Amino acid sequence: MKKVSEGVCPLHKKCGGCAYQGMTYEEQLGKKQRWVEGLMKKYGPVYPIVGMDVPYHYRNKVHAVFDRDRKGNIISGIYKEGTHHVIPVEHCQIEDQISDQIIGTIRRMAKSFKMKIYDEDTGWGFLRHVLIRRGFATGQIMVVLVTASPIFPSKNNFVKALRKEHPEITTIVQNINDKQTSMVLGEREQVLYGKGYIEDVLCGKTFRLSSKSFYQVNPVQTEKLYQKAKEAAGLSGKEIVIDAYCGIGTIGMTVADQAAAVIGVELNRDAVRDAVSNARRNKIENIRFVCDDAGKFMTGMAEAGKRADVVFLDPPRSGSTPAFLQSMVRMRPERIVYISCNPETLSRDVAWLRGRNYQVKGTWPYDMFPWAGHCESVVLLSRSSGKN
Ligand code: SAH
């Protein structure tokens, strides 16, 4: 690992996003390793955590909430942990630096364009949030302006001025969120410039992503994680594979060339739309996607007597559900590759699977979130011979 240090972030106490500020990177990795070992070692070997060479500015998605300070100046940043009080942020150690610069430009432009900043208490005002996504491999950048109303005064001039300052922006989207909610994005969108989505390259495949689709925030580590998941699955080209909680289809498409067929299942409609387009774009013909709750889908498959040889699952932090796990076991996959961003729910679900004839072959932790107190892992489970 390179010896680089950006020092302790002056905002870390107020922000709360980086629980491990003040520690060296080695200490952080040690802490995460011990955390995963504490929860998973009783089931099988836990391999050494894979960290980053440079653990800074890894986030390819940056979100800033807009507000005014007491003096009336426009500020943008993050909510103070557990509150709706906005802390101004100009530099962040984990966010992409180009995205932070663009947000700074939008802050200045909002002032010169006399843009009304949304006030959460009264529900008045226009600009609420800015979301930026950057494809690290392609350099494509999407700017999403979240506004309280669809009527955008001086829209064309604003877009023109922003593009002039940042010619690297490839698409600008207006997202309309007129609800008093803590959700950042609303339902309606309007493309102001470009295609309305960006593309990125991961494991040699090109992926399109729109504003609402889930995409791993740390692409450098994601490539390593997916390679491990693929290797762990030990595919021969003959298997029927399920990619559950598939997002825009990244895992399924990474393994499709080593499988007979892949079915991806995902709840978010936009992500499924991206996934279908991604398969076509990468000319992958043995993959299809279903937009459904993963538990419901698996129950349907199990009831229809369908089988799968290998199941990848990558659920949200809350982990999987009894409906999903029960149906998966009924489908008797030889191997299960569980990718998790929460060791606690991972351990809970794995404990259940062990009682159903599955053995843990190994847990591989990956540091996807340096400075933050989260840890990602890949776990390989294998079905013991005999009945279940
Ligand atoms: N495997 C993908 C996405 C993982 S994140 C990747 O690596 O990029 C988890 C995904 O689960 C999100 O896309 C989320 O929309 C989806 N999801 C959440 N609850 C779900 C459910 N009940 N059924 C299916 N998908 C769900």
mmCIF file of C-alpha atoms and ligand atoms in Angstrom:
data_model
loop_
_atom_site.group_PDB
_atom_site.id
_atom_site.type_symbol
_atom_site.label_atom_id
_atom_site.label_comp_id
_atom_site.label_asym_id
_atom_site.label_seq_id
_atom_site.Cartn_x
_atom_site.Cartn_y
_atom_site.Cartn_z
ATOM 1 C CA MET A 1 0.000 0.000 0.000
ATOM 2 C CA LYS A 2 1.236 3.478 -0.838
ATOM 3 C CA LYS A 3 1.946 5.691 2.140
ATOM 4 C CA VAL A 4 -0.481 8.504 1.564
ATOM 5 C CA SER A 5 -2.443 10.297 4.202
ATOM 6 C CA GLU A 6 -4.867 13.156 3.912
ATOM 7 C CA GLY A 7 -4.941 13.606 7.684
ATOM 8 C CA VAL A 8 -8.045 13.584 9.804
ATOM 9 C CA CYS A 9 -11.119 15.095 8.129
ATOM 10 C CA PRO A 10 -12.206 18.214 10.075
ATOM 11 C CA LEU A 11 -15.871 17.337 9.521
ATOM 12 C CA HIS A 12 -15.817 13.722 10.590
ATOM 13 C CA LYS A 13 -17.490 14.165 13.973
ATOM 14 C CA LYS A 14 -20.419 16.121 12.570
ATOM 15 C CA CYS A 15 -20.765 14.020 9.436
ATOM 16 C CA GLY A 16 -20.556 10.551 10.926
ATOM 17 C CA GLY A 17 -20.034 8.918 7.521
ATOM 18 C CA CYS A 18 -16.467 7.862 8.297
ATOM 19 C CA ALA A 19 -16.495 6.050 11.622
ATOM 20 C CA TYR A 20 -12.828 5.057 11.256
ATOM 21 C CA GLN A 21 -11.330 8.558 10.921
ATOM 22 C CA GLY A 22 -8.293 8.954 13.151
ATOM 23 C CA MET A 23 -7.128 5.382 12.529
ATOM 24 C CA THR A 24 -4.418 4.382 10.081
ATOM 25 C CA TYR A 25 -5.599 2.402 7.078
ATOM 26 C CA GLU A 26 -3.860 -0.732 8.412
ATOM 27 C CA GLU A 27 -5.751 -0.387 11.696
ATOM 28 C CA GLN A 28 -9.031 -0.113 9.815
ATOM 29 C CA LEU A 29 -8.317 -3.253 7.824
ATOM 30 C CA GLY A 30 -7.385 -5.096 11.033
ATOM 31 C CA LYS A 31 -10.615 -4.044 12.692
ATOM 32 C CA LYS A 32 -12.742 -5.170 9.763
ATOM 33 C CA GLN A 33 -10.871 -8.467 9.558
ATOM 34 C CA ARG A 34 -11.536 -9.172 13.237
ATOM 35 C CA TRP A 35 -15.184 -8.174 12.858
ATOM 36 C CA VAL A 36 -15.770 -10.614 9.992
ATOM 37 C CA GLU A 37 -13.747 -13.324 11.747
ATOM 38 C CA GLY A 38 -15.833 -12.884 14.899
ATOM 39 C CA LEU A 39 -18.997 -13.579 12.925
ATOM 40 C CA MET A 40 -17.845 -16.043 10.261
ATOM 41 C CA LYS A 41 -14.814 -18.015 11.485
ATOM 42 C CA LYS A 42 -16.996 -20.470 13.362
ATOM 43 C CA TYR A 43 -18.406 -21.575 9.983
ATOM 44 C CA GLY A 44 -15.196 -21.876 7.937
ATOM 45 C CA PRO A 45 -11.956 -20.145 6.980
ATOM 46 C CA VAL A 46 -11.880 -16.344 6.744
ATOM 47 C CA TYR A 47 -9.219 -15.119 4.322
ATOM 48 C CA PRO A 48 -7.239 -11.853 4.719
ATOM 49 C CA ILE A 49 -9.185 -8.721 3.799
ATOM 50 C CA VAL A 50 -8.343 -7.135 0.442
ATOM 51 C CA GLY A 51 -7.776 -3.396 0.911
ATOM 52 C CA MET A 52 -7.166 -0.522 -1.494
ATOM 53 C CA ASP A 53 -3.770 0.790 -2.630
ATOM 54 C CA VAL A 54 -4.987 4.367 -2.243
ATOM 55 C CA PRO A 55 -7.989 4.452 0.082
ATOM 56 C CA TYR A 56 -9.213 7.922 -0.904
ATOM 57 C CA HIS A 57 -11.749 9.430 -3.332
ATOM 58 C CA TYR A 58 -13.086 6.027 -4.261
ATOM 59 C CA ARG A 59 -16.798 6.940 -4.379
ATOM 60 C CA ASN A 60 -18.112 7.250 -7.933
ATOM 61 C CA LYS A 61 -21.442 8.609 -6.694
ATOM 62 C CA VAL A 62 -21.612 11.883 -4.812
ATOM 63 C CA HIS A 63 -24.711 13.390 -3.279
ATOM 64 C CA ALA A 64 -25.038 16.941 -1.946
ATOM 65 C CA VAL A 65 -28.071 18.472 -0.292
ATOM 66 C CA PHE A 66 -28.542 22.196 -0.880
ATOM 67 C CA ASP A 67 -29.556 24.718 1.782
ATOM 68 C CA ARG A 68 -28.841 28.231 3.048
ATOM 69 C CA ASP A 69 -26.841 29.003 6.150
ATOM 70 C CA ARG A 70 -27.957 31.522 8.786
ATOM 71 C CA LYS A 71 -26.471 34.383 6.773
ATOM 72 C CA GLY A 72 -28.409 33.312 3.696
ATOM 73 C CA ASN A 73 -25.389 31.942 1.788
ATOM 74 C CA ILE A 74 -25.995 28.910 -0.397
ATOM 75 C CA ILE A 75 -24.352 25.815 1.054
ATOM 76 C CA SER A 76 -24.254 22.195 -0.003
ATOM 77 C CA GLY A 77 -23.169 19.105 1.819
ATOM 78 C CA ILE A 78 -24.550 16.373 3.974
ATOM 79 C CA TYR A 79 -27.095 16.032 6.717
ATOM 80 C CA LYS A 80 -25.562 15.973 10.182
ATOM 81 C CA GLU A 81 -25.928 12.388 11.351
ATOM 82 C CA GLY A 82 -29.479 11.646 12.459
ATOM 83 C CA THR A 83 -30.752 15.184 11.698
ATOM 84 C CA HIS A 84 -31.884 17.324 8.803
ATOM 85 C CA HIS A 85 -29.331 19.987 9.589
ATOM 86 C CA VAL A 86 -27.023 20.519 6.586
ATOM 87 C CA ILE A 87 -23.257 20.615 7.138
ATOM 88 C CA PRO A 88 -21.407 22.377 4.314
ATOM 89 C CA VAL A 89 -18.864 20.174 2.515
ATOM 90 C CA GLU A 90 -16.419 21.372 -0.092
ATOM 91 C CA HIS A 91 -13.875 18.560 0.017
ATOM 92 C CA CYS A 92 -14.438 14.994 1.074
ATOM 93 C CA GLN A 93 -11.726 12.356 1.416
ATOM 94 C CA ILE A 94 -13.825 9.557 -0.003
ATOM 95 C CA GLU A 95 -15.798 11.319 -2.724
ATOM 96 C CA ASP A 96 -14.674 11.637 -6.323
ATOM 97 C CA GLN A 97 -12.803 14.943 -6.626
ATOM 98 C CA ILE A 98 -14.124 15.999 -10.034
ATOM 99 C CA SER A 99 -17.682 15.500 -8.733
ATOM 100 C CA ASP A 100 -16.916 17.702 -5.721
ATOM 101 C CA GLN A 101 -15.630 20.424 -8.070
ATOM 102 C CA ILE A 102 -18.801 20.281 -10.164
ATOM 103 C CA ILE A 103 -20.928 20.613 -7.031
ATOM 104 C CA GLY A 104 -18.879 23.697 -6.076
ATOM 105 C CA THR A 105 -19.563 25.192 -9.509
ATOM 106 C CA ILE A 106 -23.307 24.511 -9.154
ATOM 107 C CA ARG A 107 -23.238 26.246 -5.763
ATOM 108 C CA ARG A 108 -21.722 29.371 -7.322
ATOM 109 C CA MET A 109 -24.016 29.234 -10.335
ATOM 110 C CA ALA A 110 -27.096 28.824 -8.130
ATOM 111 C CA LYS A 111 -26.152 32.171 -6.615
ATOM 112 C CA SER A 112 -25.522 33.985 -9.896
ATOM 113 C CA PHE A 113 -28.697 32.547 -11.445
ATOM 114 C CA LYS A 114 -30.597 33.577 -8.271
ATOM 115 C CA MET A 115 -31.928 30.059 -7.970
ATOM 116 C CA LYS A 116 -34.346 29.460 -5.108
ATOM 117 C CA ILE A 117 -32.974 26.897 -2.699
ATOM 118 C CA TYR A 118 -35.546 24.483 -1.303
ATOM 119 C CA ASP A 119 -36.485 24.944 2.331
ATOM 120 C CA GLU A 120 -37.416 21.658 3.981
ATOM 121 C CA ASP A 121 -39.459 23.331 6.702
ATOM 122 C CA THR A 122 -41.711 25.382 4.486
ATOM 123 C CA GLY A 123 -41.601 23.280 1.314
ATOM 124 C CA TRP A 124 -40.789 26.403 -0.743
ATOM 125 C CA GLY A 125 -37.930 26.775 -3.196
ATOM 126 C CA PHE A 126 -36.531 24.928 -6.211
ATOM 127 C CA LEU A 127 -33.111 23.231 -5.948
ATOM 128 C CA ARG A 128 -32.998 20.397 -3.398
ATOM 129 C CA HIS A 129 -30.099 18.071 -4.174
ATOM 130 C CA VAL A 130 -27.367 17.402 -6.693
ATOM 131 C CA LEU A 131 -26.289 13.870 -7.468
ATOM 132 C CA ILE A 132 -23.241 13.108 -9.569
ATOM 133 C CA ARG A 133 -22.179 9.765 -10.988
ATOM 134 C CA ARG A 134 -18.872 9.285 -12.751
ATOM 135 C CA GLY A 135 -17.809 6.239 -14.722
ATOM 136 C CA PHE A 136 -14.207 5.867 -13.546
ATOM 137 C CA ALA A 137 -13.287 3.716 -16.552
ATOM 138 C CA THR A 138 -15.078 5.784 -19.209
ATOM 139 C CA GLY A 139 -14.840 9.284 -17.707
ATOM 140 C CA GLN A 140 -18.558 9.814 -18.432
ATOM 141 C CA ILE A 141 -20.296 12.061 -15.918
ATOM 142 C CA MET A 142 -23.990 12.401 -15.081
ATOM 143 C CA VAL A 143 -25.279 15.396 -13.152
ATOM 144 C CA VAL A 144 -28.744 15.028 -11.616
ATOM 145 C CA LEU A 145 -30.385 18.231 -10.418
ATOM 146 C CA VAL A 146 -33.180 17.350 -7.996
ATOM 147 C CA THR A 147 -35.764 20.095 -7.975
ATOM 148 C CA ALA A 148 -39.062 20.615 -6.196
ATOM 149 C CA SER A 149 -40.886 21.683 -9.341
ATOM 150 C CA PRO A 150 -40.606 20.892 -13.062
ATOM 151 C CA ILE A 151 -40.462 24.571 -14.022
ATOM 152 C CA PHE A 152 -36.784 25.414 -14.360
ATOM 153 C CA PRO A 153 -36.203 29.153 -14.837
ATOM 154 C CA SER A 154 -33.349 29.914 -17.311
ATOM 155 C CA LYS A 155 -32.930 26.192 -17.871
ATOM 156 C CA ASN A 156 -31.073 26.411 -21.166
ATOM 157 C CA ASN A 157 -28.680 29.085 -19.963
ATOM 158 C CA PHE A 158 -27.965 27.161 -16.777
ATOM 159 C CA VAL A 159 -27.179 23.968 -18.687
ATOM 160 C CA LYS A 160 -25.029 25.872 -21.166
ATOM 161 C CA ALA A 161 -23.075 27.646 -18.428
ATOM 162 C CA LEU A 162 -22.518 24.417 -16.482
ATOM 163 C CA ARG A 163 -21.271 22.609 -19.573
ATOM 164 C CA LYS A 164 -18.959 25.483 -20.389
ATOM 165 C CA GLU A 165 -17.323 25.245 -16.944
ATOM 166 C CA HIS A 166 -17.230 21.438 -17.061
ATOM 167 C CA PRO A 167 -17.057 20.112 -20.630
ATOM 168 C CA GLU A 168 -16.398 16.671 -19.105
ATOM 169 C CA ILE A 169 -20.097 16.369 -18.145
ATOM 170 C CA THR A 170 -21.759 13.972 -20.573
ATOM 171 C CA THR A 171 -25.368 14.145 -19.409
ATOM 172 C CA ILE A 172 -27.559 16.376 -17.237
ATOM 173 C CA VAL A 173 -30.875 15.187 -15.829
ATOM 174 C CA GLN A 174 -33.553 17.090 -13.913
ATOM 175 C CA ASN A 175 -35.288 14.902 -11.356
ATOM 176 C CA ILE A 176 -38.469 16.255 -9.839
ATOM 177 C CA ASN A 177 -39.127 15.528 -6.193
ATOM 178 C CA ASP A 178 -42.093 17.529 -4.920
ATOM 179 C CA LYS A 179 -42.704 15.422 -1.817
ATOM 180 C CA GLN A 180 -41.701 16.246 1.740
ATOM 181 C CA THR A 181 -39.665 13.095 2.120
ATOM 182 C CA SER A 182 -36.188 11.999 3.063
ATOM 183 C CA MET A 183 -35.876 10.172 -0.297
ATOM 184 C CA VAL A 184 -33.478 12.097 -2.512
ATOM 185 C CA LEU A 185 -34.912 11.221 -5.909
ATOM 186 C CA GLY A 186 -38.475 11.640 -7.103
ATOM 187 C CA GLU A 187 -40.303 9.634 -9.766
ATOM 188 C CA ARG A 188 -40.273 12.053 -12.697
ATOM 189 C CA GLU A 189 -37.213 12.882 -14.767
ATOM 190 C CA GLN A 190 -36.389 15.082 -17.696
ATOM 191 C CA VAL A 191 -33.167 14.837 -19.660
ATOM 192 C CA LEU A 192 -31.679 18.318 -20.081
ATOM 193 C CA TYR A 193 -28.562 17.305 -21.956
ATOM 194 C CA GLY A 194 -27.060 14.099 -23.385
ATOM 195 C CA LYS A 195 -28.406 10.564 -23.148
ATOM 196 C CA GLY A 196 -29.809 10.598 -19.621
ATOM 197 C CA TYR A 197 -27.474 7.818 -18.452
ATOM 198 C CA ILE A 198 -23.761 7.082 -18.321
ATOM 199 C CA GLU A 199 -21.741 3.996 -19.073
ATOM 200 C CA ASP A 200 -18.935 2.375 -17.158
ATOM 201 C CA VAL A 201 -16.704 -0.621 -17.811
ATOM 202 C CA LEU A 202 -16.363 -3.346 -15.209
ATOM 203 C CA CYS A 203 -14.592 -6.695 -15.719
ATOM 204 C CA GLY A 204 -14.366 -5.981 -19.463
ATOM 205 C CA LYS A 205 -18.123 -5.386 -19.895
ATOM 206 C CA THR A 206 -19.848 -2.078 -20.541
ATOM 207 C CA PHE A 207 -22.695 -1.125 -18.231
ATOM 208 C CA ARG A 208 -25.234 1.610 -18.628
ATOM 209 C CA LEU A 209 -26.503 3.187 -15.445
ATOM 210 C CA SER A 210 -29.289 5.647 -14.877
ATOM 211 C CA SER A 211 -29.807 7.931 -11.911
ATOM 212 C CA LYS A 212 -31.817 5.481 -9.804
ATOM 213 C CA SER A 213 -30.098 2.188 -10.524
ATOM 214 C CA PHE A 214 -27.912 0.664 -7.866
ATOM 215 C CA TYR A 215 -24.268 0.509 -8.879
ATOM 216 C CA GLN A 216 -21.389 -0.366 -6.575
ATOM 217 C CA VAL A 217 -19.831 2.886 -5.331
ATOM 218 C CA ASN A 218 -16.234 1.657 -5.378
ATOM 219 C CA PRO A 219 -15.472 0.282 -8.850
ATOM 220 C CA VAL A 220 -11.792 -0.461 -8.108
ATOM 221 C CA GLN A 221 -12.703 -2.909 -5.349
ATOM 222 C CA THR A 222 -15.815 -4.165 -7.139
ATOM 223 C CA GLU A 223 -13.709 -5.666 -9.936
ATOM 224 C CA LYS A 224 -11.677 -7.616 -7.384
ATOM 225 C CA LEU A 225 -14.832 -8.726 -5.557
ATOM 226 C CA TYR A 226 -16.571 -9.936 -8.721
ATOM 227 C CA GLN A 227 -13.467 -11.842 -9.836
ATOM 228 C CA LYS A 228 -13.459 -13.647 -6.504
ATOM 229 C CA ALA A 229 -17.202 -14.374 -6.733
ATOM 230 C CA LYS A 230 -16.711 -15.782 -10.231
ATOM 231 C CA GLU A 231 -13.742 -17.903 -9.194
ATOM 232 C CA ALA A 232 -15.559 -19.180 -6.087
ATOM 233 C CA ALA A 233 -18.543 -20.291 -8.183
ATOM 234 C CA GLY A 234 -16.294 -22.685 -10.131
ATOM 235 C CA LEU A 235 -18.469 -22.617 -13.248
ATOM 236 C CA SER A 236 -17.847 -25.073 -16.102
ATOM 237 C CA GLY A 237 -20.158 -23.657 -18.762
ATOM 238 C CA LYS A 238 -23.004 -26.104 -18.084
ATOM 239 C CA GLU A 239 -24.682 -24.496 -15.098
ATOM 240 C CA ILE A 240 -28.019 -22.778 -14.686
ATOM 241 C CA VAL A 241 -27.196 -19.699 -12.641
ATOM 242 C CA ILE A 242 -29.376 -17.249 -10.716
ATOM 243 C CA ASP A 243 -28.129 -13.726 -9.998
ATOM 244 C CA ALA A 244 -30.473 -12.552 -7.241
ATOM 245 C CA TYR A 245 -30.712 -8.881 -6.233
ATOM 246 C CA CYS A 246 -28.868 -8.286 -9.503
ATOM 247 C CA GLY A 247 -29.084 -4.477 -9.876
ATOM 248 C CA ILE A 248 -28.068 -3.600 -13.439
ATOM 249 C CA GLY A 249 -26.907 -7.190 -14.002
ATOM 250 C CA THR A 250 -23.197 -6.786 -13.353
ATOM 251 C CA ILE A 251 -22.512 -10.098 -11.589
ATOM 252 C CA GLY A 252 -24.643 -12.196 -13.953
ATOM 253 C CA MET A 253 -23.004 -10.669 -17.004
ATOM 254 C CA THR A 254 -19.520 -11.125 -15.560
ATOM 255 C CA VAL A 255 -20.127 -14.891 -15.196
ATOM 256 C CA ALA A 256 -22.399 -15.535 -18.216
ATOM 257 C CA ASP A 257 -19.562 -16.741 -20.470
ATOM 258 C CA GLN A 258 -18.946 -19.607 -18.023
ATOM 259 C CA ALA A 259 -22.591 -20.663 -17.598
ATOM 260 C CA ALA A 260 -25.300 -22.307 -19.711
ATOM 261 C CA ALA A 261 -27.885 -19.706 -18.727
ATOM 262 C CA VAL A 262 -28.253 -16.909 -16.211
ATOM 263 C CA ILE A 263 -31.447 -15.443 -14.751
ATOM 264 C CA GLY A 264 -31.182 -12.109 -12.955
ATOM 265 C CA VAL A 265 -33.898 -10.934 -10.561
ATOM 266 C CA GLU A 266 -34.228 -7.396 -9.268
ATOM 267 C CA LEU A 267 -37.006 -5.268 -7.782
ATOM 268 C CA ASN A 268 -36.043 -1.832 -9.149
ATOM 269 C CA ARG A 269 -37.629 -1.317 -12.574
ATOM 270 C CA ASP A 270 -35.015 1.187 -13.783
ATOM 271 C CA ALA A 271 -32.204 -1.171 -12.840
ATOM 272 C CA VAL A 272 -33.891 -4.018 -14.777
ATOM 273 C CA ARG A 273 -34.262 -1.754 -17.796
ATOM 274 C CA ASP A 274 -30.542 -0.971 -17.575
ATOM 275 C CA ALA A 275 -29.763 -4.687 -17.156
ATOM 276 C CA VAL A 276 -31.696 -5.680 -20.305
ATOM 277 C CA SER A 277 -29.960 -2.979 -22.308
ATOM 278 C CA ASN A 278 -26.582 -3.988 -20.867
ATOM 279 C CA ALA A 279 -27.019 -7.603 -21.958
ATOM 280 C CA ARG A 280 -27.858 -6.496 -25.488
ATOM 281 C CA ARG A 281 -24.986 -4.031 -25.571
ATOM 282 C CA ASN A 282 -22.480 -6.697 -24.494
ATOM 283 C CA LYS A 283 -24.048 -9.268 -26.867
ATOM 284 C CA ILE A 284 -24.763 -11.697 -24.037
ATOM 285 C CA GLU A 285 -27.531 -13.981 -25.220
ATOM 286 C CA ASN A 286 -27.795 -16.522 -22.403
ATOM 287 C CA ILE A 287 -29.053 -14.103 -19.763
ATOM 288 C CA ARG A 288 -32.534 -12.806 -18.961
ATOM 289 C CA PHE A 289 -33.915 -10.541 -16.280
ATOM 290 C CA VAL A 290 -37.054 -10.598 -14.180
ATOM 291 C CA CYS A 291 -38.395 -7.564 -12.355
ATOM 292 C CA ASP A 292 -39.784 -8.961 -9.107
ATOM 293 C CA ASP A 293 -39.198 -9.384 -5.414
ATOM 294 C CA ALA A 294 -36.382 -11.935 -5.189
ATOM 295 C CA GLY A 295 -38.207 -13.969 -2.515
ATOM 296 C CA LYS A 296 -41.396 -14.160 -4.589
ATOM 297 C CA PHE A 297 -39.472 -15.103 -7.702
ATOM 298 C CA MET A 298 -37.582 -17.906 -5.939
ATOM 299 C CA THR A 299 -40.803 -19.217 -4.390
ATOM 300 C CA GLY A 300 -42.359 -19.373 -7.855
ATOM 301 C CA MET A 301 -39.333 -21.189 -9.269
ATOM 302 C CA ALA A 302 -39.229 -23.693 -6.407
ATOM 303 C CA GLU A 303 -42.978 -24.387 -6.673
ATOM 304 C CA ALA A 304 -42.637 -24.987 -10.399
ATOM 305 C CA GLY A 305 -39.971 -27.604 -9.614
ATOM 306 C CA LYS A 306 -37.190 -25.580 -11.291
ATOM 307 C CA ARG A 307 -33.587 -26.106 -10.288
ATOM 308 C CA ALA A 308 -30.502 -23.936 -10.291
ATOM 309 C CA ASP A 309 -26.912 -25.149 -10.101
ATOM 310 C CA VAL A 310 -25.378 -21.991 -8.702
ATOM 311 C CA VAL A 311 -27.063 -19.033 -6.994
ATOM 312 C CA PHE A 312 -25.362 -15.691 -6.496
ATOM 313 C CA LEU A 313 -27.146 -13.446 -4.049
ATOM 314 C CA ASP A 314 -26.220 -9.872 -3.186
ATOM 315 C CA PRO A 315 -29.009 -8.546 -0.977
ATOM 316 C CA PRO A 316 -29.236 -5.115 0.673
ATOM 317 C CA ARG A 317 -27.944 -4.503 4.214
ATOM 318 C CA SER A 318 -30.964 -6.153 5.806
ATOM 319 C CA GLY A 319 -29.854 -9.458 4.268
ATOM 320 C CA SER A 320 -32.063 -12.026 2.599
ATOM 321 C CA THR A 321 -35.502 -13.208 3.689
ATOM 322 C CA PRO A 322 -36.868 -16.543 4.946
ATOM 323 C CA ALA A 323 -38.986 -16.832 1.764
ATOM 324 C CA PHE A 324 -35.900 -16.434 -0.414
ATOM 325 C CA LEU A 325 -33.666 -18.754 1.585
ATOM 326 C CA GLN A 326 -36.299 -21.500 1.938
ATOM 327 C CA SER A 327 -37.057 -21.513 -1.776
ATOM 328 C CA MET A 328 -33.397 -21.381 -2.716
ATOM 329 C CA VAL A 329 -32.709 -24.484 -0.626
ATOM 330 C CA ARG A 330 -35.651 -26.271 -2.295
ATOM 331 C CA MET A 331 -33.955 -25.633 -5.652
ATOM 332 C CA ARG A 332 -30.923 -27.540 -4.367
ATOM 333 C CA PRO A 333 -28.097 -25.466 -5.913
ATOM 334 C CA GLU A 334 -24.678 -27.138 -5.648
ATOM 335 C CA ARG A 335 -23.056 -23.858 -4.726
ATOM 336 C CA ILE A 336 -24.233 -20.560 -3.290
ATOM 337 C CA VAL A 337 -22.108 -17.437 -3.591
ATOM 338 C CA TYR A 338 -23.362 -14.925 -1.032
ATOM 339 C CA ILE A 339 -22.094 -11.355 -1.489
ATOM 340 C CA SER A 340 -22.883 -9.182 1.479
ATOM 341 C CA CYS A 341 -22.320 -5.633 2.655
ATOM 342 C CA ASN A 342 -23.337 -6.445 6.230
ATOM 343 C CA PRO A 343 -21.468 -9.166 8.149
ATOM 344 C CA GLU A 344 -24.226 -9.357 10.809
ATOM 345 C CA THR A 345 -27.070 -10.324 8.466
ATOM 346 C CA LEU A 346 -24.636 -12.447 6.462
ATOM 347 C CA SER A 347 -23.784 -14.471 9.550
ATOM 348 C CA ARG A 348 -27.488 -14.868 10.416
ATOM 349 C CA ASP A 349 -28.412 -16.114 6.923
ATOM 350 C CA VAL A 350 -25.372 -18.398 6.681
ATOM 351 C CA ALA A 351 -26.211 -19.951 10.059
ATOM 352 C CA TRP A 352 -29.643 -20.833 8.675
ATOM 353 C CA LEU A 353 -28.173 -22.332 5.486
ATOM 354 C CA ARG A 354 -25.718 -24.451 7.473
ATOM 355 C CA GLY A 355 -28.659 -26.091 9.152
ATOM 356 C CA ARG A 356 -29.959 -27.001 5.679
ATOM 357 C CA ASN A 357 -26.999 -29.013 4.447
ATOM 358 C CA TYR A 358 -24.766 -26.213 3.206
ATOM 359 C CA GLN A 359 -21.148 -25.841 4.297
ATOM 360 C CA VAL A 360 -19.061 -22.699 4.237
ATOM 361 C CA LYS A 361 -15.946 -23.155 2.102
ATOM 362 C CA GLY A 362 -14.573 -19.704 2.776
ATOM 363 C CA THR A 363 -15.245 -16.049 3.508
ATOM 364 C CA TRP A 364 -13.291 -13.383 1.623
ATOM 365 C CA PRO A 365 -13.646 -9.840 3.042
ATOM 366 C CA TYR A 366 -13.142 -6.842 0.726
ATOM 367 C CA ASP A 367 -12.746 -3.269 1.865
ATOM 368 C CA MET A 368 -15.199 -1.467 -0.389
ATOM 369 C CA PHE A 369 -15.683 1.416 2.041
ATOM 370 C CA PRO A 370 -12.373 2.701 3.499
ATOM 371 C CA TRP A 371 -12.880 5.013 6.521
ATOM 372 C CA ALA A 372 -16.480 3.876 6.919
ATOM 373 C CA GLY A 373 -17.449 1.139 9.338
ATOM 374 C CA HIS A 374 -18.839 -1.241 6.709
ATOM 375 C CA CYS A 375 -17.382 -4.389 5.268
ATOM 376 C CA GLU A 376 -18.209 -6.387 2.157
ATOM 377 C CA SER A 377 -17.625 -10.151 1.936
ATOM 378 C CA VAL A 378 -17.930 -13.003 -0.528
ATOM 379 C CA VAL A 379 -18.911 -16.356 0.961
ATOM 380 C CA LEU A 380 -18.910 -19.678 -0.857
ATOM 381 C CA LEU A 381 -21.314 -22.328 0.426
ATOM 382 C CA SER A 382 -21.401 -25.803 -0.985
ATOM 383 C CA ARG A 383 -24.141 -28.416 -0.694
ATOM 384 C CA SER A 384 -23.073 -31.521 1.212
ATOM 385 C CA SER A 385 -23.846 -34.760 -0.541
ATOM 386 C CA GLY A 386 -26.927 -36.438 0.892
ATOM 387 C CA LYS A 387 -30.437 -35.144 1.098
ATOM 388 C CA ASN A 388 -31.804 -31.848 2.234
HETATM 389 N N1 SAH B 1 -25.709 -7.218 -7.469
HETATM 390 C C1 SAH B 1 -25.814 -5.825 -7.762
HETATM 391 C C2 SAH B 1 -26.709 -5.042 -6.825
HETATM 392 C C3 SAH B 1 -26.558 -5.278 -5.352
HETATM 393 S S1 SAH B 1 -27.362 -4.132 -4.289
HETATM 394 C C4 SAH B 1 -24.453 -5.208 -7.855
HETATM 395 O O1 SAH B 1 -23.451 -5.791 -7.462
HETATM 396 O O2 SAH B 1 -24.338 -4.095 -8.369
HETATM 397 C C5 SAH B 1 -28.857 -4.869 -3.893
HETATM 398 C C6 SAH B 1 -29.909 -4.807 -4.973
HETATM 399 O O3 SAH B 1 -31.065 -5.474 -4.456
HETATM 400 C C7 SAH B 1 -30.382 -3.398 -5.349
HETATM 401 O O4 SAH B 1 -30.289 -3.239 -6.758
HETATM 402 C C8 SAH B 1 -31.852 -3.350 -4.894
HETATM 403 O O5 SAH B 1 -32.681 -2.604 -5.771
HETATM 404 C C9 SAH B 1 -32.228 -4.820 -4.941
HETATM 405 N N2 SAH B 1 -33.329 -5.255 -4.066
HETATM 406 C C10 SAH B 1 -33.647 -4.806 -2.831
HETATM 407 N N3 SAH B 1 -34.682 -5.515 -2.326
HETATM 408 C C11 SAH B 1 -35.015 -6.445 -3.247
HETATM 409 C C12 SAH B 1 -35.985 -7.487 -3.298
HETATM 410 N N4 SAH B 1 -36.819 -7.702 -2.292
HETATM 411 N N5 SAH B 1 -36.038 -8.258 -4.390
HETATM 412 C C13 SAH B 1 -35.184 -8.064 -5.434
HETATM 413 N N6 SAH B 1 -34.230 -7.096 -5.442
HETATM 414 C C14 SAH B 1 -34.144 -6.291 -4.368
#
